[in-house]
JSON list of N, CA and C in Angstrom, two decimals:
[
{"chain": "A", "resi": 1, "resn": "UNK", "atom": "N", "xyz": [-25.66, -21.67, 18.18]},
{"chain": "A", "resi": 1, "resn": "UNK", "atom": "CA", "xyz": [-25.85, -20.27, 17.93]},
{"chain": "A", "resi": 1, "resn": "UNK", "atom": "C", "xyz": [-25.96, -20.06, 16.41]},
{"chain": "A", "resi": 2, "resn": "UNK", "atom": "N", "xyz": [-27.00, -19.41, 16.00]},
{"chain": "A", "resi": 2, "resn": "UNK", "atom": "CA", "xyz": [-27.19, -19.12, 14.59]},
{"chain": "A", "resi": 2, "resn": "UNK", "atom": "C", "xyz": [-26.96, -17.64, 14.33]},
{"chain": "A", "resi": 3, "resn": "UNK", "atom": "N", "xyz": [-26.62, -17.31, 13.11]},
{"chain": "A", "resi": 3, "resn": "UNK", "atom": "CA", "xyz": [-26.47, -15.92, 12.73]},
{"chain": "A", "resi": 3, "resn": "UNK", "atom": "C", "xyz": [-27.48, -15.60, 11.65]},
{"chain": "A", "resi": 4, "resn": "UNK", "atom": "N", "xyz": [-27.88, -14.35, 11.62]},
{"chain": "A", "resi": 4, "resn": "UNK", "atom": "CA", "xyz": [-28.84, -13.91, 10.62]},
{"chain": "A", "resi": 4, "resn": "UNK", "atom": "C", "xyz": [-28.33, -12.63, 10.00]},
{"chain": "A", "resi": 5, "resn": "UNK", "atom": "N", "xyz": [-28.61, -12.42, 8.73]},
{"chain": "A", "resi": 5, "resn": "UNK", "atom": "CA", "xyz": [-28.20, -11.22, 8.03]},
{"chain": "A", "resi": 5, "resn": "UNK", "atom": "C", "xyz": [-29.44, -10.47, 7.58]},
{"chain": "A", "resi": 6, "resn": "UNK", "atom": "N", "xyz": [-29.47, -9.17, 7.87]},
{"chain": "A", "resi": 6, "resn": "UNK", "atom": "CA", "xyz": [-30.57, -8.31, 7.45]},
{"chain": "A", "resi": 6, "resn": "UNK", "atom": "C", "xyz": [-30.01, -7.09, 6.73]},
{"chain": "A", "resi": 7, "resn": "UNK", "atom": "N", "xyz": [-30.75, -6.61, 5.76]},
{"chain": "A", "resi": 7, "resn": "UNK", "atom": "CA", "xyz": [-30.39, -5.33, 5.15]},
{"chain": "A", "resi": 7, "resn": "UNK", "atom": "C", "xyz": [-30.84, -4.22, 6.09]},
{"chain": "A", "resi": 8, "resn": "UNK", "atom": "N", "xyz": [-30.31, -3.03, 5.90]},
{"chain": "A", "resi": 8, "resn": "UNK", "atom": "CA", "xyz": [-30.73, -1.89, 6.72]},
{"chain": "A", "resi": 8, "resn": "UNK", "atom": "C", "xyz": [-32.23, -1.66, 6.58]},
{"chain": "A", "resi": 9, "resn": "UNK", "atom": "N", "xyz": [-32.74, -1.83, 5.38]},
{"chain": "A", "resi": 9, "resn": "UNK", "atom": "CA", "xyz": [-34.17, -1.64, 5.14]},
{"chain": "A", "resi": 9, "resn": "UNK", "atom": "C", "xyz": [-35.00, -2.66, 5.93]},
{"chain": "A", "resi": 10, "resn": "UNK", "atom": "N", "xyz": [-34.58, -3.94, 5.88]},
{"chain": "A", "resi": 10, "resn": "UNK", "atom": "CA", "xyz": [-35.30, -4.97, 6.62]},
{"chain": "A", "resi": 10, "resn": "UNK", "atom": "C", "xyz": [-35.25, -4.69, 8.12]},
{"chain": "A", "resi": 11, "resn": "UNK", "atom": "N", "xyz": [-34.09, -4.25, 8.61]},
{"chain": "A", "resi": 11, "resn": "UNK", "atom": "CA", "xyz": [-33.96, -3.93, 10.02]},
{"chain": "A", "resi": 11, "resn": "UNK", "atom": "C", "xyz": [-34.90, -2.79, 10.40]},
{"chain": "A", "resi": 12, "resn": "UNK", "atom": "N", "xyz": [-34.94, -1.74, 9.59]},
{"chain": "A", "resi": 12, "resn": "UNK", "atom": "CA", "xyz": [-35.81, -0.59, 9.89]},
{"chain": "A", "resi": 12, "resn": "UNK", "atom": "C", "xyz": [-37.29, -0.96, 9.84]},
{"chain": "A", "resi": 13, "resn": "UNK", "atom": "N", "xyz": [-37.66, -1.89, 8.97]},
{"chain": "A", "resi": 13, "resn": "UNK", "atom": "CA", "xyz": [-39.06, -2.27, 8.84]},
{"chain": "A", "resi": 13, "resn": "UNK", "atom": "C", "xyz": [-39.51, -3.25, 9.92]},
{"chain": "A", "resi": 14, "resn": "UNK", "atom": "N", "xyz": [-38.58, -3.99, 10.51]},
{"chain": "A", "resi": 14, "resn": "UNK", "atom": "CA", "xyz": [-38.96, -4.99, 11.51]},
{"chain": "A", "resi": 14, "resn": "UNK", "atom": "C", "xyz": [-37.91, -5.06, 12.62]},
{"chain": "A", "resi": 15, "resn": "UNK", "atom": "N", "xyz": [-37.82, -3.99, 13.39]},
{"chain": "A", "resi": 15, "resn": "UNK", "atom": "CA", "xyz": [-36.85, -3.94, 14.48]},
{"chain": "A", "resi": 15, "resn": "UNK", "atom": "C", "xyz": [-37.14, -5.01, 15.52]},
{"chain": "A", "resi": 16, "resn": "UNK", "atom": "N", "xyz": [-38.39, -5.23, 15.82]},
{"chain": "A", "resi": 16, "resn": "UNK", "atom": "CA", "xyz": [-38.77, -6.25, 16.79]},
{"chain": "A", "resi": 16, "resn": "UNK", "atom": "C", "xyz": [-38.35, -7.64, 16.35]},
{"chain": "A", "resi": 17, "resn": "UNK", "atom": "N", "xyz": [-38.49, -7.93, 15.06]},
{"chain": "A", "resi": 17, "resn": "UNK", "atom": "CA", "xyz": [-38.06, -9.22, 14.53]},
{"chain": "A", "resi": 17, "resn": "UNK", "atom": "C", "xyz": [-36.55, -9.39, 14.64]},
{"chain": "A", "resi": 18, "resn": "UNK", "atom": "N", "xyz": [-35.82, -8.30, 14.42]},
{"chain": "A", "resi": 18, "resn": "UNK", "atom": "CA", "xyz": [-34.36, -8.35, 14.54]},
{"chain": "A", "resi": 18, "resn": "UNK", "atom": "C", "xyz": [-33.97, -8.61, 16.00]},
{"chain": "A", "resi": 19, "resn": "UNK", "atom": "N", "xyz": [-34.65, -7.97, 16.93]},
{"chain": "A", "resi": 19, "resn": "UNK", "atom": "CA", "xyz": [-34.36, -8.18, 18.35]},
{"chain": "A", "resi": 19, "resn": "UNK", "atom": "C", "xyz": [-34.63, -9.62, 18.74]},
{"chain": "A", "resi": 20, "resn": "UNK", "atom": "N", "xyz": [-35.72, -10.18, 18.24]},
{"chain": "A", "resi": 20, "resn": "UNK", "atom": "CA", "xyz": [-36.03, -11.59, 18.54]},
{"chain": "A", "resi": 20, "resn": "UNK", "atom": "C", "xyz": [-34.99, -12.52, 17.91]},
{"chain": "A", "resi": 21, "resn": "UNK", "atom": "N", "xyz": [-34.54, -12.20, 16.70]},
{"chain": "A", "resi": 21, "resn": "UNK", "atom": "CA", "xyz": [-33.53, -13.03, 16.04]},
{"chain": "A", "resi": 21, "resn": "UNK", "atom": "C", "xyz": [-32.21, -12.99, 16.80]},
{"chain": "A", "resi": 22, "resn": "UNK", "atom": "N", "xyz": [-31.91, -11.86, 17.45]},
{"chain": "A", "resi": 22, "resn": "UNK", "atom": "CA", "xyz": [-30.66, -11.74, 18.21]},
{"chain": "A", "resi": 22, "resn": "UNK", "atom": "C", "xyz": [-30.63, -12.66, 19.41]},
{"chain": "A", "resi": 23, "resn": "UNK", "atom": "N", "xyz": [-31.77, -13.14, 19.85]},
{"chain": "A", "resi": 23, "resn": "UNK", "atom": "CA", "xyz": [-31.80, -14.09, 20.97]},
{"chain": "A", "resi": 23, "resn": "UNK", "atom": "C", "xyz": [-31.15, -15.41, 20.59]},
{"chain": "A", "resi": 24, "resn": "UNK", "atom": "N", "xyz": [-31.15, -15.73, 19.27]},
{"chain": "A", "resi": 24, "resn": "UNK", "atom": "CA", "xyz": [-30.56, -16.98, 18.78]},
{"chain": "A", "resi": 24, "resn": "UNK", "atom": "C", "xyz": [-29.11, -16.82, 18.34]},
{"chain": "A", "resi": 25, "resn": "UNK", "atom": "N", "xyz": [-28.64, -15.58, 18.27]},
{"chain": "A", "resi": 25, "resn": "UNK", "atom": "CA", "xyz": [-27.26, -15.33, 17.83]},
{"chain": "A", "resi": 25, "resn": "UNK", "atom": "C", "xyz": [-27.15, -13.95, 17.22]},
{"chain": "A", "resi": 26, "resn": "UNK", "atom": "N", "xyz": [-25.96, -13.57, 16.80]},
{"chain": "A", "resi": 26, "resn": "UNK", "atom": "CA", "xyz": [-25.74, -12.23, 16.25]},
{"chain": "A", "resi": 26, "resn": "UNK", "atom": "C", "xyz": [-26.55, -12.00, 14.98]},
{"chain": "A", "resi": 27, "resn": "UNK", "atom": "N", "xyz": [-27.00, -10.77, 14.82]},
{"chain": "A", "resi": 27, "resn": "UNK", "atom": "CA", "xyz": [-27.70, -10.36, 13.60]},
{"chain": "A", "resi": 27, "resn": "UNK", "atom": "C", "xyz": [-26.82, -9.33, 12.90]},
{"chain": "A", "resi": 28, "resn": "UNK", "atom": "N", "xyz": [-26.35, -9.68, 11.70]},
{"chain": "A", "resi": 28, "resn": "UNK", "atom": "CA", "xyz": [-25.53, -8.79, 10.91]},
{"chain": "A", "resi": 28, "resn": "UNK", "atom": "C", "xyz": [-26.43, -7.89, 10.08]},
{"chain": "A", "resi": 29, "resn": "UNK", "atom": "N", "xyz": [-26.20, -6.60, 10.15]},
{"chain": "A", "resi": 29, "resn": "UNK", "atom": "CA", "xyz": [-27.00, -5.64, 9.39]},
{"chain": "A", "resi": 29, "resn": "UNK", "atom": "C", "xyz": [-26.10, -5.08, 8.30]},
{"chain": "A", "resi": 30, "resn": "UNK", "atom": "N", "xyz": [-26.57, -5.14, 7.08]},
{"chain": "A", "resi": 30, "resn": "UNK", "atom": "CA", "xyz": [-25.76, -4.68, 5.96]},
{"chain": "A", "resi": 30, "resn": "UNK", "atom": "C", "xyz": [-26.28, -3.34, 5.45]},
{"chain": "A", "resi": 31, "resn": "UNK", "atom": "N", "xyz": [-25.36, -2.58, 4.88]},
{"chain": "A", "resi": 31, "resn": "UNK", "atom": "CA", "xyz": [-25.68, -1.31, 4.24]},
{"chain": "A", "resi": 31, "resn": "UNK", "atom": "C", "xyz": [-25.04, -1.34, 2.86]},
{"chain": "A", "resi": 32, "resn": "UNK", "atom": "N", "xyz": [-25.87, -1.35, 1.86]},
{"chain": "A", "resi": 32, "resn": "UNK", "atom": "CA", "xyz": [-25.42, -1.47, 0.46]},
{"chain": "A", "resi": 32, "resn": "UNK", "atom": "C", "xyz": [-24.60, -2.73, 0.23]},
{"chain": "A", "resi": 33, "resn": "UNK", "atom": "N", "xyz": [-25.03, -3.81, 0.87]},
{"chain": "A", "resi": 33, "resn": "UNK", "atom": "CA", "xyz": [-24.40, -5.10, 0.69]},
{"chain": "A", "resi": 33, "resn": "UNK", "atom": "C", "xyz": [-23.19, -5.37, 1.55]},
{"chain": "A", "resi": 34, "resn": "UNK", "atom": "N", "xyz": [-22.73, -4.38, 2.30]},
{"chain": "A", "resi": 34, "resn": "UNK", "atom": "CA", "xyz": [-21.56, -4.55, 3.16]},
{"chain": "A", "resi": 34, "resn": "UNK", "atom": "C", "xyz": [-21.98, -4.59, 4.62]},
{"chain": "A", "resi": 35, "resn": "UNK", "atom": "N", "xyz": [-21.43, -5.51, 5.41]},
{"chain": "A", "resi": 35, "resn": "UNK", "atom": "CA", "xyz": [-21.76, -5.54, 6.84]},
{"chain": "A", "resi": 35, "resn": "UNK", "atom": "C", "xyz": [-21.41, -4.20, 7.50]},
{"chain": "A", "resi": 36, "resn": "UNK", "atom": "N", "xyz": [-22.36, -3.65, 8.27]},
{"chain": "A", "resi": 36, "resn": "UNK", "atom": "CA", "xyz": [-22.11, -2.36, 8.91]},
{"chain": "A", "resi": 36, "resn": "UNK", "atom": "C", "xyz": [-22.35, -2.38, 10.42]},
{"chain": "A", "resi": 37, "resn": "UNK", "atom": "N", "xyz": [-23.22, -3.26, 10.90]},
{"chain": "A", "resi": 37, "resn": "UNK", "atom": "CA", "xyz": [-23.52, -3.32, 12.33]},
{"chain": "A", "resi": 37, "resn": "UNK", "atom": "C", "xyz": [-23.82, -4.76, 12.73]},
{"chain": "A", "resi": 38, "resn": "UNK", "atom": "N", "xyz": [-23.70, -5.02, 14.02]},
{"chain": "A", "resi": 38, "resn": "UNK", "atom": "CA", "xyz": [-24.05, -6.33, 14.57]},
{"chain": "A", "resi": 38, "resn": "UNK", "atom": "C", "xyz": [-24.96, -6.08, 15.76]},
{"chain": "A", "resi": 39, "resn": "UNK", "atom": "N", "xyz": [-26.08, -6.75, 15.79]},
{"chain": "A", "resi": 39, "resn": "UNK", "atom": "CA", "xyz": [-27.03, -6.65, 16.90]},
{"chain": "A", "resi": 39, "resn": "UNK", "atom": "C", "xyz": [-26.86, -7.88, 17.78]},
{"chain": "A", "resi": 40, "resn": "UNK", "atom": "N", "xyz": [-26.61, -7.64, 19.07]},
{"chain": "A", "resi": 40, "resn": "UNK", "atom": "CA", "xyz": [-26.44, -8.71, 20.05]},
{"chain": "A", "resi": 40, "resn": "UNK", "atom": "C", "xyz": [-27.39, -8.48, 21.22]},
{"chain": "A", "resi": 41, "resn": "UNK", "atom": "N", "xyz": [-27.70, -9.54, 21.93]},
{"chain": "A", "resi": 41, "resn": "UNK", "atom": "CA", "xyz": [-28.39, -9.35, 23.20]},
{"chain": "A", "resi": 41, "resn": "UNK", "atom": "C", "xyz": [-27.39, -8.75, 24.17]},
{"chain": "A", "resi": 42, "resn": "UNK", "atom": "N", "xyz": [-27.89, -8.09, 25.20]},
{"chain": "A", "resi": 42, "resn": "UNK", "atom": "CA", "xyz": [-27.00, -7.49, 26.18]},
{"chain": "A", "resi": 42, "resn": "UNK", "atom": "C", "xyz": [-26.17, -8.56, 26.90]},
{"chain": "A", "resi": 43, "resn": "UNK", "atom": "N", "xyz": [-26.76, -9.71, 27.14]},
{"chain": "A", "resi": 43, "resn": "UNK", "atom": "CA", "xyz": [-26.04, -10.81, 27.79]},
{"chain": "A", "resi": 43, "resn": "UNK", "atom": "C", "xyz": [-24.86, -11.26, 26.93]},
{"chain": "A", "resi": 44, "resn": "UNK", "atom": "N", "xyz": [-25.06, -11.37, 25.62]},
{"chain": "A", "resi": 44, "resn": "UNK", "atom": "CA", "xyz": [-23.96, -11.75, 24.72]},
{"chain": "A", "resi": 44, "resn": "UNK", "atom": "C", "xyz": [-22.88, -10.68, 24.71]},
{"chain": "A", "resi": 45, "resn": "UNK", "atom": "N", "xyz": [-23.29, -9.42, 24.70]},
{"chain": "A", "resi": 45, "resn": "UNK", "atom": "CA", "xyz": [-22.34, -8.32, 24.74]},
{"chain": "A", "resi": 45, "resn": "UNK", "atom": "C", "xyz": [-21.51, -8.37, 26.02]},
{"chain": "A", "resi": 46, "resn": "UNK", "atom": "N", "xyz": [-22.16, -8.57, 27.16]},
{"chain": "A", "resi": 46, "resn": "UNK", "atom": "CA", "xyz": [-21.44, -8.64, 28.44]},
{"chain": "A", "resi": 46, "resn": "UNK", "atom": "C", "xyz": [-20.45, -9.79, 28.44]},
{"chain": "A", "resi": 47, "resn": "UNK", "atom": "N", "xyz": [-20.84, -10.92, 27.87]},
{"chain": "A", "resi": 47, "resn": "UNK", "atom": "CA", "xyz": [-19.95, -12.08, 27.80]},
{"chain": "A", "resi": 47, "resn": "UNK", "atom": "C", "xyz": [-18.71, -11.75, 26.97]},
{"chain": "A", "resi": 48, "resn": "UNK", "atom": "N", "xyz": [-18.89, -11.06, 25.85]},
{"chain": "A", "resi": 48, "resn": "UNK", "atom": "CA", "xyz": [-17.76, -10.69, 25.01]},
{"chain": "A", "resi": 48, "resn": "UNK", "atom": "C", "xyz": [-16.88, -9.63, 25.68]},
{"chain": "A", "resi": 49, "resn": "UNK", "atom": "N", "xyz": [-17.52, -8.65, 26.31]},
{"chain": "A", "resi": 49, "resn": "UNK", "atom": "CA", "xyz": [-16.78, -7.55, 26.93]},
{"chain": "A", "resi": 49, "resn": "UNK", "atom": "C", "xyz": [-16.02, -8.01, 28.17]},
{"chain": "A", "resi": 50, "resn": "UNK", "atom": "N", "xyz": [-16.50, -9.03, 28.83]},
{"chain": "A", "resi": 50, "resn": "UNK", "atom": "CA", "xyz": [-15.85, -9.51, 30.06]},
{"chain": "A", "resi": 50, "resn": "UNK", "atom": "C", "xyz": [-14.49, -10.11, 29.78]},
{"chain": "A", "resi": 51, "resn": "UNK", "atom": "N", "xyz": [-14.27, -10.61, 28.60]},
{"chain": "A", "resi": 51, "resn": "UNK", "atom": "CA", "xyz": [-13.01, -11.27, 28.26]},
{"chain": "A", "resi": 51, "resn": "UNK", "atom": "C", "xyz": [-11.96, -10.31, 27.71]},
{"chain": "A", "resi": 52, "resn": "UNK", "atom": "N", "xyz": [-12.30, -9.02, 27.60]},
{"chain": "A", "resi": 52, "resn": "UNK", "atom": "CA", "xyz": [-11.36, -8.05, 27.04]},
{"chain": "A", "resi": 52, "resn": "UNK", "atom": "C", "xyz": [-10.48, -7.49, 28.15]},
{"chain": "A", "resi": 53, "resn": "UNK", "atom": "N", "xyz": [-9.19, -7.37, 27.87]},
{"chain": "A", "resi": 53, "resn": "UNK", "atom": "CA", "xyz": [-8.31, -6.77, 28.87]},
{"chain": "A", "resi": 53, "resn": "UNK", "atom": "C", "xyz": [-8.56, -5.26, 28.99]},
{"chain": "A", "resi": 54, "resn": "UNK", "atom": "N", "xyz": [-8.28, -4.71, 30.15]},
{"chain": "A", "resi": 54, "resn": "UNK", "atom": "CA", "xyz": [-8.43, -3.28, 30.36]},
{"chain": "A", "resi": 54, "resn": "UNK", "atom": "C", "xyz": [-7.23, -2.57, 29.75]},
{"chain": "A", "resi": 55, "resn": "UNK", "atom": "N", "xyz": [-7.33, -1.26, 29.59]},
{"chain": "A", "resi": 55, "resn": "UNK", "atom": "CA", "xyz": [-6.22, -0.49, 29.06]},
{"chain": "A", "resi": 55, "resn": "UNK", "atom": "C", "xyz": [-5.00, -0.60, 29.96]},
{"chain": "A", "resi": 56, "resn": "UNK", "atom": "N", "xyz": [-5.22, -0.70, 31.26]},
{"chain": "A", "resi": 56, "resn": "UNK", "atom": "CA", "xyz": [-4.11, -0.85, 32.20]},
{"chain": "A", "resi": 56, "resn": "UNK", "atom": "C", "xyz": [-3.39, -2.18, 31.96]},
{"chain": "A", "resi": 57, "resn": "UNK", "atom": "N", "xyz": [-4.16, -3.23, 31.74]},
{"chain": "A", "resi": 57, "resn": "UNK", "atom": "CA", "xyz": [-3.56, -4.54, 31.46]},
{"chain": "A", "resi": 57, "resn": "UNK", "atom": "C", "xyz": [-2.81, -4.53, 30.13]},
{"chain": "A", "resi": 58, "resn": "UNK", "atom": "N", "xyz": [-3.35, -3.83, 29.14]},
{"chain": "A", "resi": 58, "resn": "UNK", "atom": "CA", "xyz": [-2.69, -3.78, 27.85]},
{"chain": "A", "resi": 58, "resn": "UNK", "atom": "C", "xyz": [-1.37, -3.00, 27.90]},
{"chain": "A", "resi": 59, "resn": "UNK", "atom": "N", "xyz": [-1.31, -1.98, 28.75]},
{"chain": "A", "resi": 59, "resn": "UNK", "atom": "CA", "xyz": [-0.11, -1.16, 28.84]},
{"chain": "A", "resi": 59, "resn": "UNK", "atom": "C", "xyz": [0.91, -1.68, 29.85]},
{"chain": "A", "resi": 60, "resn": "UNK", "atom": "N", "xyz": [0.52, -2.63, 30.67]},
{"chain": "A", "resi": 60, "resn": "UNK", "atom": "CA", "xyz": [1.42, -3.16, 31.70]},
{"chain": "A", "resi": 60, "resn": "UNK", "atom": "C", "xyz": [2.57, -3.92, 31.06]},
{"chain": "A", "resi": 61, "resn": "UNK", "atom": "N", "xyz": [3.71, -3.88, 31.74]},
{"chain": "A", "resi": 61, "resn": "UNK", "atom": "CA", "xyz": [4.85, -4.64, 31.25]},
{"chain": "A", "resi": 61, "resn": "UNK", "atom": "C", "xyz": [4.63, -6.11, 31.57]},
{"chain": "A", "resi": 62, "resn": "UNK", "atom": "N", "xyz": [4.94, -6.99, 30.63]},
{"chain": "A", "resi": 62, "resn": "UNK", "atom": "CA", "xyz": [4.75, -8.42, 30.90]},
{"chain": "A", "resi": 62, "resn": "UNK", "atom": "C", "xyz": [5.70, -8.91, 31.98]},
{"chain": "A", "resi": 63, "resn": "UNK", "atom": "N", "xyz": [5.32, -9.94, 32.73]},
{"chain": "A", "resi": 63, "resn": "UNK", "atom": "CA", "xyz": [6.20, -10.48, 33.77]},
{"chain": "A", "resi": 63, "resn": "UNK", "atom": "C", "xyz": [7.52, -10.93, 33.17]},
{"chain": "A", "resi": 64, "resn": "UNK", "atom": "N", "xyz": [8.60, -10.66, 33.89]},
{"chain": "A", "resi": 64, "resn": "UNK", "atom": "CA", "xyz": [9.93, -11.07, 33.43]},
{"chain": "A", "resi": 64, "resn": "UNK", "atom": "C", "xyz": [10.64, -10.02, 32.58]},
{"chain": "A", "resi": 65, "resn": "UNK", "atom": "N", "xyz": [9.96, -8.94, 32.23]},
{"chain": "A", "resi": 65, "resn": "UNK", "atom": "CA", "xyz": [10.56, -7.92, 31.37]},
{"chain": "A", "resi": 65, "resn": "UNK", "atom": "C", "xyz": [11.75, -7.24, 32.05]},
{"chain": "A", "resi": 66, "resn": "UNK", "atom": "N", "xyz": [11.73, -7.22, 33.39]},
{"chain": "A", "resi": 66, "resn": "UNK", "atom": "CA", "xyz": [12.81, -6.55, 34.12]},
{"chain": "A", "resi": 66, "resn": "UNK", "atom": "C", "xyz": [14.13, -7.30, 33.96]},
{"chain": "A", "resi": 67, "resn": "UNK", "atom": "N", "xyz": [14.12, -8.54, 33.52]},
{"chain": "A", "resi": 67, "resn": "UNK", "atom": "CA", "xyz": [15.33, -9.33, 33.35]},
{"chain": "A", "resi": 67, "resn": "UNK", "atom": "C", "xyz": [15.99, -9.11, 31.98]},
{"chain": "A", "resi": 68, "resn": "UNK", "atom": "N", "xyz": [15.39, -8.32, 31.12]},
{"chain": "A", "resi": 68, "resn": "UNK", "atom": "CA", "xyz": [15.92, -8.10, 29.78]},
{"chain": "A", "resi": 68, "resn": "UNK", "atom": "C", "xyz": [16.83, -6.88, 29.79]},
{"chain": "A", "resi": 69, "resn": "UNK", "atom": "N", "xyz": [18.04, -7.06, 29.27]},
{"chain": "A", "resi": 69, "resn": "UNK", "atom": "CA", "xyz": [18.96, -5.93, 29.13]},
{"chain": "A", "resi": 69, "resn": "UNK", "atom": "C", "xyz": [18.74, -5.28, 27.78]},
{"chain": "A", "resi": 70, "resn": "UNK", "atom": "N", "xyz": [18.52, -3.98, 27.79]},
{"chain": "A", "resi": 70, "resn": "UNK", "atom": "CA", "xyz": [18.29, -3.25, 26.55]},
{"chain": "A", "resi": 70, "resn": "UNK", "atom": "C", "xyz": [18.98, -1.91, 26.63]},
{"chain": "A", "resi": 71, "resn": "UNK", "atom": "N", "xyz": [19.89, -1.67, 25.72]},
{"chain": "A", "resi": 71, "resn": "UNK", "atom": "CA", "xyz": [20.56, -0.38, 25.63]},
{"chain": "A", "resi": 71, "resn": "UNK", "atom": "C", "xyz": [20.07, 0.29, 24.36]},
{"chain": "A", "resi": 72, "resn": "UNK", "atom": "N", "xyz": [19.28, 1.33, 24.54]},
{"chain": "A", "resi": 72, "resn": "UNK", "atom": "CA", "xyz": [18.74, 2.05, 23.38]},
{"chain": "A", "resi": 72, "resn": "UNK", "atom": "C", "xyz": [19.86, 2.84, 22.73]},
{"chain": "A", "resi": 73, "resn": "UNK", "atom": "N", "xyz": [19.95, 2.78, 21.40]},
{"chain": "A", "resi": 73, "resn": "UNK", "atom": "CA", "xyz": [21.00, 3.54, 20.72]},
{"chain": "A", "resi": 73, "resn": "UNK", "atom": "C", "xyz": [20.72, 5.04, 20.83]},
{"chain": "A", "resi": 74, "resn": "UNK", "atom": "N", "xyz": [21.78, 5.80, 20.93]},
{"chain": "A", "resi": 74, "resn": "UNK", "atom": "CA", "xyz": [21.62, 7.25, 20.97]},
{"chain": "A", "resi": 74, "resn": "UNK", "atom": "C", "xyz": [21.76, 7.78, 19.56]},
{"chain": "A", "resi": 75, "resn": "UNK", "atom": "N", "xyz": [21.01, 8.80, 19.26]},
{"chain": "A", "resi": 75, "resn": "UNK", "atom": "CA", "xyz": [21.01, 9.38, 17.92]},
{"chain": "A", "resi": 75, "resn": "UNK", "atom": "C", "xyz": [22.18, 10.34, 17.78]},
{"chain": "A", "resi": 76, "resn": "UNK", "atom": "N", "xyz": [22.79, 10.32, 16.61]},
{"chain": "A", "resi": 76, "resn": "UNK", "atom": "CA", "xyz": [23.86, 11.28, 16.31]},
{"chain": "A", "resi": 76, "resn": "UNK", "atom": "C", "xyz": [23.36, 12.40, 15.43]},
{"chain": "A", "resi": 77, "resn": "UNK", "atom": "N", "xyz": [22.06, 12.35, 15.08]},
{"chain": "A", "resi": 77, "resn": "UNK", "atom": "CA", "xyz": [21.47, 13.41, 14.25]},
{"chain": "A", "resi": 77, "resn": "UNK", "atom": "C", "xyz": [21.33, 14.66, 15.07]},
{"chain": "A", "resi": 78, "resn": "UNK", "atom": "N", "xyz": [21.51, 15.78, 14.41]},
{"chain": "A", "resi": 78, "resn": "UNK", "atom": "CA", "xyz": [21.29, 17.06, 15.08]},
{"chain": "A", "resi": 78, "resn": "UNK", "atom": "C", "xyz": [20.00, 17.68, 14.57]},
{"chain": "A", "resi": 79, "resn": "UNK", "atom": "N", "xyz": [19.29, 18.31, 15.46]},
{"chain": "A", "resi": 79, "resn": "UNK", "atom": "CA", "xyz": [18.04, 18.93, 15.08]},
{"chain": "A", "resi": 79, "resn": "UNK", "atom": "C", "xyz": [18.31, 20.26, 14.39]},
{"chain": "A", "resi": 80, "resn": "UNK", "atom": "N", "xyz": [17.50, 20.53, 13.37]},
{"chain": "A", "resi": 80, "resn": "UNK", "atom": "CA", "xyz": [17.60, 21.82, 12.68]},
{"chain": "A", "resi": 80, "resn": "UNK", "atom": "C", "xyz": [16.23, 22.46, 12.68]},
{"chain": "A", "resi": 81, "resn": "UNK", "atom": "N", "xyz": [16.19, 23.79, 12.70]},
{"chain": "A", "resi": 81, "resn": "UNK", "atom": "CA", "xyz": [14.89, 24.46, 12.69]},
{"chain": "A", "resi": 81, "resn": "UNK", "atom": "C", "xyz": [14.14, 24.18, 11.39]},
{"chain": "A", "resi": 82, "resn": "UNK", "atom": "N", "xyz": [12.83, 24.15, 11.47]},
{"chain": "A", "resi": 82, "resn": "UNK", "atom": "CA", "xyz": [11.99, 23.95, 10.29]},
{"chain": "A", "resi": 82, "resn": "UNK", "atom": "C", "xyz": [11.98, 25.22, 9.46]},
{"chain": "A", "resi": 83, "resn": "UNK", "atom": "N", "xyz": [12.01, 25.05, 8.14]},
{"chain": "A", "resi": 83, "resn": "UNK", "atom": "CA", "xyz": [11.96, 26.18, 7.23]},
{"chain": "A", "resi": 83, "resn": "UNK", "atom": "C", "xyz": [10.56, 26.24, 6.65]},
{"chain": "A", "resi": 84, "resn": "UNK", "atom": "N", "xyz": [9.76, 27.22, 7.05]},
{"chain": "A", "resi": 84, "resn": "UNK", "atom": "CA", "xyz": [8.38, 27.34, 6.60]},
{"chain": "A", "resi": 84, "resn": "UNK", "atom": "C", "xyz": [8.22, 28.31, 5.42]},
{"chain": "A", "resi": 85, "resn": "UNK", "atom": "N", "xyz": [9.32, 28.76, 4.84]},
{"chain": "A", "resi": 85, "resn": "UNK", "atom": "CA", "xyz": [9.22, 29.70, 3.70]},
{"chain": "A", "resi": 85, "resn": "UNK", "atom": "C", "xyz": [9.14, 28.97, 2.40]}
]
């Protein structure tokens, strides 16, 4: 897999060339010398997205967590009204 770097101007002038280059690997598009976008084929995008966990998986408790004893400390601070004056 090869990568190619194009400026925004080069990308705008030859979008078809950038799409063809993406068949060989990611195409980094720069804006004022800084990377700003990456062009991928849809197949490459699907491959990357397939390996990402869902939000449900990210928020799920890991297996074995129920065996951990945790006593959260209680606060002794008292709340006071906010003074907006």
